[in-house]
Coordinates of C-alpha atoms and ligand atoms in Angstrom, one line a residue:
M1 CA 12.6 3.9 23.5
T2 CA 12.0 3.9 27.2
K3 CA 12.5 1.0 29.7
D4 CA 8.8 0.2 29.7
T5 CA 8.6 -0.2 26.0
F6 CA 7.1 -3.6 26.5
K7 CA 4.5 -2.6 29.1
N8 CA 1.5 -3.6 26.9
L9 CA 2.0 -7.3 26.8
K10 CA 1.7 -8.0 30.6
D11 CA -0.2 -6.7 33.6
E12 CA 1.2 -5.7 37.0
N13 CA 1.0 -9.3 38.2
K14 CA 3.3 -10.5 35.4
T15 CA 0.4 -12.1 33.6
Y16 CA 1.2 -12.1 29.9
K17 CA -1.5 -11.6 27.3
N18 CA -1.8 -12.6 23.7
L19 CA -1.5 -10.5 20.6
Y20 CA -4.8 -10.5 18.9
D21 CA -5.8 -8.1 16.1
G22 CA -3.0 -5.7 17.0
Y23 CA -3.8 -5.5 20.8
W24 CA -2.7 -7.5 23.8
K25 CA -5.7 -9.3 25.1
E26 CA -6.5 -11.4 28.2
S27 CA -8.0 -14.8 27.8
K28 CA -11.5 -15.4 29.0
S29 CA -10.6 -19.0 30.1
G30 CA -9.4 -17.7 33.5
K31 CA -6.7 -20.4 33.3
Y32 CA -3.0 -19.7 33.5
T33 CA 0.3 -21.6 33.4
E34 CA 2.9 -20.3 35.8
I35 CA 6.4 -20.1 34.2
F36 CA 9.2 -20.8 36.7
S37 CA 12.9 -20.3 35.9
P38 CA 14.9 -23.5 35.5
I39 CA 17.8 -21.6 37.2
D40 CA 16.3 -21.0 40.7
N41 CA 12.6 -21.9 40.4
S42 CA 11.6 -18.3 40.7
L43 CA 8.3 -17.3 39.2
I44 CA 8.9 -15.4 35.9
G45 CA 5.3 -14.8 35.0
K46 CA 2.1 -16.4 34.0
I47 CA 0.9 -17.2 30.5
Q48 CA -2.7 -17.6 29.4
S49 CA -4.1 -21.0 28.7
M50 CA -6.4 -20.1 25.8
N51 CA -9.4 -22.1 25.1
K52 CA -10.4 -23.5 21.7
D53 CA -12.9 -20.8 20.9
E54 CA -10.1 -18.2 21.4
V55 CA -7.7 -20.2 19.2
D56 CA -10.4 -20.3 16.5
K57 CA -10.9 -16.5 16.8
A58 CA -7.2 -15.9 16.4
I59 CA -6.9 -18.1 13.3
M60 CA -10.0 -16.5 11.7
N61 CA -8.7 -13.0 12.5
S62 CA -5.4 -13.9 10.8
K63 CA -7.3 -15.2 7.8
E64 CA -9.0 -11.8 7.4
A65 CA -5.8 -9.9 7.9
Q66 CA -3.9 -11.9 5.3
V67 CA -6.2 -10.8 2.5
L68 CA -5.1 -7.2 3.0
W69 CA -1.5 -8.1 3.9
Q70 CA -0.8 -9.9 0.6
E71 CA -1.8 -6.6 -1.2
I72 CA 0.9 -4.6 0.6
P73 CA 3.9 -4.1 -1.7
V74 CA 7.0 -6.3 -0.9
N75 CA 9.2 -3.2 -0.4
R76 CA 6.8 -2.0 2.4
R77 CA 6.7 -5.4 4.0
S78 CA 10.4 -5.3 4.0
D79 CA 10.5 -1.9 5.7
I80 CA 8.4 -3.2 8.5
L81 CA 10.7 -6.2 9.0
N82 CA 13.8 -4.0 9.0
R83 CA 12.2 -1.9 11.7
A84 CA 11.6 -5.1 13.7
A85 CA 15.2 -6.0 13.3
D86 CA 16.3 -2.6 14.5
I87 CA 14.2 -2.9 17.6
L88 CA 15.5 -6.4 18.4
Y89 CA 19.1 -5.1 18.1
E90 CA 18.4 -2.2 20.3
K91 CA 16.6 -4.3 22.9
A92 CA 19.0 -7.3 22.7
E93 CA 20.4 -7.0 26.3
E94 CA 16.9 -6.6 27.9
L95 CA 15.4 -9.5 25.9
A96 CA 18.5 -11.7 26.5
E97 CA 17.9 -11.3 30.3
I98 CA 14.4 -12.6 30.0
L99 CA 15.5 -15.5 27.7
T100 CA 18.3 -16.5 30.2
M101 CA 15.8 -16.6 33.1
E102 CA 13.2 -18.5 31.1
I103 CA 15.2 -21.2 29.5
A104 CA 18.5 -21.1 31.4
K105 CA 20.6 -20.3 28.3
D106 CA 23.9 -18.7 29.1
R107 CA 24.0 -14.9 28.8
K108 CA 26.4 -14.8 25.7
S109 CA 24.3 -17.4 23.8
S110 CA 21.1 -15.5 24.8
I111 CA 22.4 -12.2 23.3
S112 CA 23.6 -14.1 20.3
E113 CA 20.1 -15.7 19.8
I114 CA 18.5 -12.2 19.8
Q115 CA 21.0 -10.6 17.5
R116 CA 21.0 -13.6 15.1
S117 CA 17.2 -13.3 14.9
A118 CA 17.6 -9.6 14.0
D119 CA 20.1 -10.5 11.3
Y120 CA 17.8 -13.3 10.1
I121 CA 14.8 -10.9 9.8
R122 CA 16.9 -8.2 8.0
F123 CA 18.3 -10.8 5.5
T124 CA 14.9 -12.2 4.9
A125 CA 13.5 -8.7 4.2
D126 CA 16.2 -8.2 1.5
A127 CA 16.1 -11.7 0.1
A128 CA 12.3 -11.5 -0.6
K129 CA 12.8 -8.3 -2.6
N130 CA 15.2 -10.2 -4.9
L131 CA 13.0 -13.2 -5.6
E132 CA 11.9 -13.3 -9.1
G133 CA 9.3 -15.2 -11.1
E134 CA 9.9 -16.6 -14.6
T135 CA 8.4 -16.7 -18.0
I136 CA 8.4 -20.0 -19.8
P137 CA 7.9 -20.2 -23.6
G138 CA 5.5 -22.9 -24.7
D139 CA 7.3 -23.9 -27.9
S140 CA 10.1 -25.8 -26.2
F141 CA 7.6 -28.6 -25.6
P142 CA 6.9 -30.8 -28.7
G143 CA 3.7 -29.9 -30.5
T144 CA 3.4 -26.5 -28.9
K145 CA 3.6 -23.3 -30.9
R146 CA 5.1 -19.9 -30.0
N147 CA 1.7 -18.5 -29.2
K148 CA 1.8 -19.8 -25.6
I149 CA 3.7 -18.3 -22.8
S150 CA 3.5 -19.0 -19.1
V151 CA 4.1 -16.2 -16.6
V152 CA 5.0 -17.8 -13.2
T153 CA 4.9 -15.7 -10.0
R154 CA 4.9 -16.8 -6.3
V155 CA 1.8 -16.3 -4.2
P156 CA 1.3 -16.8 -0.5
L157 CA -0.4 -19.8 1.0
G158 CA -2.6 -18.0 3.5
V159 CA -2.5 -18.6 7.3
V160 CA 0.8 -20.1 8.6
L161 CA 0.7 -21.8 12.0
A162 CA 4.2 -21.4 13.4
I163 CA 5.1 -23.8 16.3
S164 CA 8.5 -23.3 18.0
P165 CA 10.4 -25.3 20.6
F166 CA 11.8 -24.3 24.0
N167 CA 15.5 -24.3 23.0
Y168 CA 15.4 -21.3 20.6
P169 CA 12.0 -19.7 21.4
V170 CA 13.0 -16.3 19.9
N171 CA 15.1 -17.5 17.0
L172 CA 13.0 -20.4 15.9
S173 CA 9.9 -18.2 16.1
A174 CA 11.5 -15.3 14.1
S175 CA 12.9 -17.7 11.5
K176 CA 9.3 -18.9 10.8
I177 CA 7.5 -15.5 11.1
A178 CA 9.8 -13.4 8.9
P179 CA 9.8 -15.6 5.7
A180 CA 6.1 -16.3 6.1
L181 CA 5.3 -12.6 6.3
M182 CA 7.6 -11.7 3.4
A183 CA 5.9 -14.3 1.3
G184 CA 2.5 -12.5 2.0
N185 CA 1.1 -14.9 4.6
S186 CA -0.3 -14.0 8.0
V187 CA 1.0 -16.0 11.0
V188 CA -0.4 -17.5 14.1
L189 CA 2.4 -18.2 16.5
K190 CA 2.1 -21.0 19.1
P191 CA 5.3 -20.7 21.2
P192 CA 6.6 -23.4 23.5
T193 CA 5.0 -23.2 27.0
Q194 CA 8.5 -22.8 28.6
G195 CA 9.9 -20.1 26.3
A196 CA 6.5 -18.4 25.7
I197 CA 7.3 -15.2 27.5
S198 CA 10.5 -14.6 25.4
A199 CA 8.5 -15.4 22.2
L200 CA 5.7 -13.0 23.2
Y201 CA 8.3 -10.2 23.5
L202 CA 9.3 -11.0 19.9
A203 CA 5.7 -10.7 18.8
E204 CA 5.5 -7.3 20.4
V205 CA 8.6 -6.3 18.5
F206 CA 6.9 -7.1 15.2
N207 CA 3.8 -5.2 16.5
M208 CA 5.8 -2.2 17.4
A209 CA 7.5 -2.2 14.0
G210 CA 4.1 -1.5 12.5
L211 CA 2.8 -4.8 11.3
P212 CA -0.9 -4.3 10.5
K213 CA -3.5 -5.7 12.9
G214 CA -4.0 -9.5 12.8
V215 CA -1.1 -10.2 10.5
L216 CA 0.6 -11.8 13.5
N217 CA -1.5 -13.3 16.3
T218 CA -0.2 -15.4 19.2
I219 CA -1.8 -18.4 20.9
T220 CA -0.6 -19.7 24.3
G221 CA -1.6 -22.8 26.1
R222 CA -0.2 -26.3 26.4
G223 CA 0.4 -28.1 23.2
S224 CA -1.4 -31.1 24.7
E225 CA -4.5 -29.0 25.1
I226 CA -4.7 -26.7 22.1
G227 CA -2.1 -28.3 19.8
D228 CA -4.3 -30.9 18.0
Y229 CA -7.2 -28.4 17.6
S230 CA -4.8 -25.8 16.1
V231 CA -3.0 -28.1 13.6
T232 CA -6.3 -29.6 12.3
H233 CA -8.1 -26.2 12.0
K234 CA -9.4 -25.9 8.5
E235 CA -8.3 -22.3 8.0
V236 CA -4.6 -23.1 8.7
D237 CA -3.0 -23.4 5.3
F238 CA 0.6 -24.4 6.4
I239 CA 2.2 -25.7 9.5
N240 CA 5.8 -24.7 10.2
F241 CA 6.9 -26.9 13.2
T242 CA 10.2 -27.3 15.0
G243 CA 10.3 -29.7 17.9
S244 CA 10.5 -33.4 18.9
T245 CA 10.2 -36.2 16.4
E246 CA 7.4 -37.6 18.6
V247 CA 5.2 -34.5 18.3
G248 CA 6.2 -33.9 14.6
Q249 CA 5.1 -37.4 13.7
H250 CA 1.9 -37.0 15.6
I251 CA 1.1 -33.8 13.7
S252 CA 1.8 -35.5 10.5
R253 CA -0.5 -38.4 11.4
I254 CA -3.5 -36.2 12.4
T255 CA -3.5 -33.7 9.6
T256 CA -4.8 -34.3 6.1
M257 CA -3.5 -32.5 3.0
K258 CA -2.0 -29.7 5.0
P259 CA 1.5 -28.8 3.8
L260 CA 4.0 -29.3 6.6
L261 CA 7.6 -28.2 7.3
L262 CA 8.9 -30.3 10.1
E263 CA 12.3 -29.8 11.7
L264 CA 12.7 -32.5 14.3
G265 CA 15.2 -34.4 16.5
G266 CA 18.7 -35.6 15.6
K267 CA 21.5 -37.9 16.7
D268 CA 24.4 -36.2 14.8
A269 CA 27.6 -38.1 14.5
A270 CA 31.1 -36.8 14.5
I271 CA 33.2 -39.2 12.5
V272 CA 36.9 -38.9 13.3
L273 CA 39.5 -40.5 10.9
E274 CA 43.2 -41.3 11.6
D275 CA 44.5 -38.2 9.9
A276 CA 42.2 -35.6 11.5
D277 CA 43.6 -32.5 13.1
L278 CA 42.8 -33.5 16.7
D279 CA 42.9 -30.1 18.2
I280 CA 40.4 -28.7 15.6
T281 CA 38.3 -31.8 16.1
V282 CA 38.2 -31.6 19.9
D283 CA 37.3 -27.9 19.8
N284 CA 34.4 -28.6 17.5
I285 CA 33.2 -31.7 19.3
V286 CA 33.2 -30.0 22.7
S287 CA 31.4 -26.9 21.6
G288 CA 29.1 -29.0 19.4
A289 CA 28.2 -31.4 22.1
Y290 CA 28.0 -29.2 25.2
S291 CA 26.9 -25.7 24.3
Y292 CA 23.6 -24.9 25.9
S293 CA 24.1 -28.1 27.7
G294 CA 23.5 -30.2 24.6
Q295 CA 20.0 -28.9 24.2
R296 CA 20.3 -28.3 20.4
C297 CA 19.0 -30.4 17.6
T298 CA 22.4 -30.1 15.9
A299 CA 24.4 -31.0 19.0
V300 CA 27.1 -33.6 18.4
K301 CA 25.4 -36.6 20.0
R302 CA 27.9 -39.4 19.3
V303 CA 31.5 -39.7 18.3
L304 CA 32.6 -42.5 15.9
V305 CA 36.4 -42.6 16.1
M306 CA 38.9 -44.8 14.4
Q307 CA 40.5 -47.1 17.0
S308 CA 44.0 -46.0 16.1
V309 CA 43.5 -42.4 17.2
A310 CA 40.8 -43.0 19.8
D311 CA 43.1 -42.9 22.9
M312 CA 44.6 -39.6 21.8
L313 CA 41.2 -38.1 21.1
V314 CA 39.7 -39.3 24.3
E315 CA 42.6 -37.7 26.4
K316 CA 42.1 -34.4 24.7
L317 CA 38.4 -34.5 25.1
K318 CA 38.6 -35.4 28.8
D319 CA 40.9 -32.5 29.4
K320 CA 38.7 -29.9 27.7
I321 CA 35.4 -31.2 29.0
S322 CA 36.7 -31.3 32.6
K323 CA 37.3 -27.6 32.3
L324 CA 33.8 -26.6 31.2
K325 CA 32.2 -24.3 33.8
S326 CA 28.8 -25.4 35.1
G327 CA 26.3 -23.4 37.1
D328 CA 24.2 -20.3 36.9
P329 CA 23.8 -19.1 33.3
R330 CA 24.0 -15.5 34.5
E331 CA 27.6 -16.0 35.6
E332 CA 30.5 -15.3 33.3
A333 CA 31.8 -18.2 31.1
V334 CA 29.3 -20.7 32.3
I335 CA 28.5 -23.2 29.6
I336 CA 26.7 -26.1 31.4
T337 CA 23.4 -24.8 32.9
P338 CA 20.4 -26.5 34.4
L339 CA 18.3 -28.5 31.9
I340 CA 14.9 -27.2 31.0
N341 CA 13.1 -29.4 33.6
K342 CA 13.3 -32.3 35.9
A343 CA 12.0 -34.8 33.3
S344 CA 14.9 -33.9 31.0
A345 CA 17.5 -34.4 33.7
D346 CA 15.9 -37.7 34.7
F347 CA 16.0 -38.9 31.1
V348 CA 19.7 -38.2 30.7
M349 CA 20.4 -39.9 34.0
G350 CA 18.4 -42.9 32.7
L351 CA 20.7 -43.1 29.7
M352 CA 23.7 -43.1 32.0
E353 CA 22.3 -45.9 34.2
D354 CA 21.8 -48.1 31.1
A355 CA 25.3 -47.3 29.8
D356 CA 26.8 -48.1 33.2
K357 CA 25.0 -51.4 33.5
K358 CA 26.1 -52.5 30.0
G359 CA 29.8 -51.7 30.6
A360 CA 30.5 -48.3 29.1
K361 CA 33.5 -46.5 30.7
L362 CA 32.6 -43.2 32.4
L363 CA 35.4 -40.7 31.9
V364 CA 34.0 -37.4 33.0
G365 CA 30.8 -36.3 34.9
G366 CA 28.0 -38.7 35.6
K367 CA 26.5 -36.6 38.3
R368 CA 23.7 -34.2 38.7
D369 CA 22.6 -31.5 41.2
G370 CA 18.9 -30.9 40.8
N371 CA 18.4 -30.3 37.1
L372 CA 22.0 -29.4 36.5
V373 CA 23.7 -32.4 34.8
Y374 CA 27.4 -32.1 34.8
P375 CA 29.2 -32.6 31.4
T376 CA 29.6 -36.3 30.9
L377 CA 31.7 -38.4 28.6
Y378 CA 31.5 -42.1 28.1
D379 CA 34.0 -44.3 26.2
N380 CA 33.6 -47.8 24.9
V381 CA 29.9 -47.3 24.2
T382 CA 28.5 -50.3 22.3
L383 CA 25.5 -50.6 20.0
D384 CA 23.3 -52.4 22.5
M385 CA 23.3 -49.2 24.7
R386 CA 20.5 -46.6 24.5
L387 CA 23.1 -43.9 24.5
A388 CA 24.2 -45.1 21.0
W389 CA 20.8 -44.3 19.5
E390 CA 18.6 -42.0 21.6
E391 CA 18.7 -38.2 21.5
P392 CA 19.7 -37.2 25.1
F393 CA 19.1 -33.4 24.7
G394 CA 21.6 -33.0 27.6
P395 CA 25.4 -32.7 28.2
I396 CA 26.4 -36.3 27.6
L397 CA 28.5 -37.7 24.8
P398 CA 29.2 -41.3 23.9
I399 CA 32.4 -42.5 22.1
I400 CA 32.0 -45.5 19.8
R401 CA 35.3 -46.9 18.6
I402 CA 35.3 -48.1 15.0
K403 CA 37.7 -50.1 12.8
S404 CA 36.9 -48.8 9.3
I405 CA 35.2 -46.0 7.4
D406 CA 32.4 -48.3 6.2
E407 CA 31.7 -49.3 9.7
A408 CA 31.3 -45.7 10.7
I409 CA 29.0 -45.0 7.7
N410 CA 26.9 -48.1 8.6
I411 CA 26.5 -47.1 12.3
A412 CA 25.8 -43.5 11.3
N413 CA 23.1 -44.5 8.8
E414 CA 21.5 -47.1 11.1
S415 CA 20.0 -44.2 13.2
D416 CA 16.4 -43.3 12.7
Y417 CA 17.5 -39.7 12.6
G418 CA 19.2 -37.9 9.7
L419 CA 19.9 -34.3 10.5
Q420 CA 23.6 -33.6 10.1
S421 CA 27.0 -35.4 10.5
S422 CA 30.5 -34.2 10.7
V423 CA 33.6 -35.8 9.2
F424 CA 37.0 -34.8 10.5
T425 CA 39.9 -35.6 8.1
K426 CA 42.5 -33.9 5.9
D427 CA 41.8 -36.4 3.1
I428 CA 39.4 -34.7 0.7
D429 CA 38.7 -38.0 -1.2
K430 CA 37.7 -39.8 2.0
A431 CA 35.6 -36.8 3.1
F432 CA 33.7 -36.9 -0.2
Y433 CA 33.3 -40.7 -0.1
I434 CA 31.8 -40.5 3.4
A435 CA 29.7 -37.4 2.7
N436 CA 28.1 -39.1 -0.4
K437 CA 27.0 -42.1 1.7
L438 CA 25.6 -40.4 4.8
E439 CA 21.8 -40.2 5.0
V440 CA 21.5 -36.7 6.4
G441 CA 20.5 -33.2 5.3
T442 CA 24.0 -31.7 5.7
V443 CA 27.5 -33.1 6.1
Q444 CA 30.0 -30.8 7.7
I445 CA 33.7 -31.4 6.8
N446 CA 36.0 -30.4 9.7
N447 CA 33.3 -28.5 11.6
K448 CA 30.6 -29.3 14.1
P449 CA 27.0 -29.7 12.9
E450 CA 25.2 -26.4 12.9
R451 CA 22.2 -24.7 11.3
G452 CA 23.9 -21.5 10.3
P453 CA 24.7 -19.5 8.3
D454 CA 21.0 -19.1 8.1
H455 CA 20.8 -18.7 4.3
F456 CA 22.2 -22.2 3.8
P457 CA 19.6 -24.9 3.4
F458 CA 18.8 -26.7 6.6
L459 CA 16.9 -29.9 6.6
G460 CA 16.5 -33.3 8.2
V461 CA 15.8 -36.6 6.5
K462 CA 14.2 -39.8 7.9
S463 CA 12.8 -39.0 11.4
S464 CA 14.6 -35.7 11.5
G465 CA 12.2 -33.8 9.4
M466 CA 10.5 -32.9 6.2
G467 CA 10.9 -29.8 4.0
I468 CA 13.7 -27.2 4.0
Q469 CA 14.5 -24.2 6.1
G470 CA 17.0 -21.5 5.2
I471 CA 16.0 -18.0 4.3
R472 CA 15.2 -18.4 0.6
Y473 CA 14.1 -22.0 1.1
S474 CA 11.7 -20.9 3.9
I475 CA 10.2 -18.2 1.7
E476 CA 9.7 -20.7 -1.1
A477 CA 8.3 -23.3 1.3
M478 CA 5.6 -20.8 2.4
S479 CA 4.6 -19.7 -1.0
R480 CA 3.6 -21.5 -4.2
P481 CA 4.0 -20.9 -7.9
K482 CA 1.1 -19.4 -9.8
A483 CA 1.0 -19.6 -13.5
V484 CA -0.9 -17.4 -15.9
V485 CA -0.7 -18.7 -19.4
F486 CA -1.0 -16.2 -22.2
N487 CA -2.4 -17.6 -25.5
L488 CA -1.6 -15.1 -28.2
N489 CA -3.8 -15.0 -31.3
N490 CA -1.5 -13.2 -33.7
V491 CA 1.6 -15.3 -33.0
E492 CA 2.2 -18.6 -34.9
Ligands
NAP501 P1 8.3 -30.6 21.7 O1 7.9 -31.1 23.1 O2 8.0 -31.4 20.5 O3 7.5 -29.1 21.6 C1 7.7 -28.3 20.4 C2 6.4 -27.5 20.3 O4 5.3 -28.3 20.0 C3 6.1 -26.7 21.6 O5 5.6 -25.4 21.2 C4 4.9 -27.5 22.1 O6 4.1 -26.8 23.0 C5 4.2 -27.9 20.8 N1 3.3 -29.1 20.9 C6 3.3 -30.1 21.8 N2 2.3 -30.9 21.5 C7 1.7 -30.5 20.4 C8 0.6 -30.9 19.6 N3 -0.1 -32.0 19.9 N4 0.2 -30.2 18.5 C9 0.9 -29.0 18.2 N5 2.0 -28.6 18.9 C10 2.3 -29.3 20.0 O7 9.8 -30.2 21.6 P2 10.7 -29.4 22.6 O8 11.0 -30.2 23.8 O9 10.2 -28.0 22.8 O10 12.1 -29.2 21.8 C11 13.1 -30.2 21.8 C12 13.0 -31.1 20.6 O11 13.0 -30.2 19.4 C13 14.3 -31.9 20.4 O12 13.9 -33.2 19.9 C14 15.1 -31.2 19.3 O13 15.9 -32.1 18.6 C15 14.0 -30.7 18.5 N6 14.5 -29.5 17.7 C16 14.7 -29.6 16.4 C17 15.2 -28.6 15.6 C18 15.5 -28.7 14.1 O14 15.6 -27.7 13.5 N7 15.6 -29.9 13.6 C19 15.5 -27.4 16.2 C20 15.2 -27.3 17.6 C21 14.7 -28.3 18.3 P3 4.2 -27.0 24.6 O15 5.5 -26.4 24.9 O16 3.1 -26.2 25.1 O17 4.1 -28.5 24.9
G3P502 O1 18.2 -27.0 18.0 C1 18.1 -25.8 17.3 C2 18.6 -25.9 15.8 O2 17.9 -25.1 15.0 C3 20.1 -25.7 15.8 O3 20.6 -24.5 15.6 O4 22.4 -22.8 15.4 O5 22.3 -24.4 17.3 O6 22.9 -25.2 15.0 P1 22.1 -24.2 15.8

């Protein structure tokens, strides 16, 4: 593959087009959004602001394409996805550069996002081949004879609208597209505006891998302009959304009888008991809270530590956090990079102001330089502070000191969010006691919260989401059982 493998998706002025019916097309709207890099404000390119008629055409085209796609044998769908995974691997360095510029993700994490997406696609291609239906004999139910048998298979839902967020524009697009396609659906991808360019490259990877025309179409434009129209479109059969709780709840309010998978915000707690191995705990809390500058739904967003070990934990955290390298994500070993935009940095600074006013103790950071917010640690955070409850999506961590396990459980569960929690302890009985009581999708024992490995179920409860991701779970979410009941005449 040559260097200009991706020449089709943009013109010489770096204006990116949309994938429609197998070709990269310009919008007739004549409107564009300029995408600037959060690193240095340089112009990366322009994306098209599609109008509603064009969104409609894309959805209708996907609907037609799905009819043929569902007839293609699973092993051939799987071949196409495996080719897409190969291309992603081969192009990982080139795509990572684009991702780094577009969302200011450090280089190592950008490469890892691309490779993880390739692994995800490959695993999905294999997993779908191993999914089986079932036959259910009728006579196990009272009053039914042996002459009835139900043959249950899984069938696609139709057109899946995939909406991804800025923080993983490639991975959280791929992890919707791949299982949707393997289940026999077509996909309309609405990428985040900041992150759209990286996601459009991913779409071209699927296109190059030989996906039939129209099975994957892309729609770009601000969510505030085309979002409501897309999610309420009558030919969209399923919405697979990852993003903020605010937008997720809005989608849930305005749609009627549309199946939804919503992966939303979080306020994951790390609960630290007296007997925790503090070195393991600190490593996990720091990488959990600060990687990609805290812009992960599963970031550690509060520490609930037993008073008796709090001073020791705080000293170790201070030491490690002070050594985190901040700056340009293209430079070696940089972890803390500029936040996605000014509004995000302003929001984090607002949380600090509130915490300062209410008497929290600033231990590290507390400063910004443009959109770069330095890694920040607060001790003695109390429950009247916004930092105790709100999702910062930035590199800031509150420490809340607790006196008992039940106090930790209560504070953890008082949150509106319920994505994940971590418990750090060597006592398996206490770990199970706490895990059983926490109102979250996943509890991690002696590890930071995290989505992977990607075949594990991943879900949020309460305001953190609805439905389940994870390779097999995602395929099942985007398909439904279909039963054919055989009624045999010559069997009693
Ligand atoms: P966001 O502002 O909610 O945007 C997410 C996506 O929704 C973007 O593609 C956005 O498009 C689109 N959108 C906006 N308004 C819409 C509407 N009315 N209808 C349909 N789509 C609409 O979230 P974000 O800032 O990109 O991501 C950060 C948030 O996502 C955080 O809260 C984080 O916790 C959450 N998140 C959750 C998970 C999880 O798995 N639980 C994973 C990653 C992120 P535009 O960009 O054009 O506005
Ligand atoms: O915020 C993105 C979410 O999907 C978390 O993924 O791998 O960072 O835990 P991960």
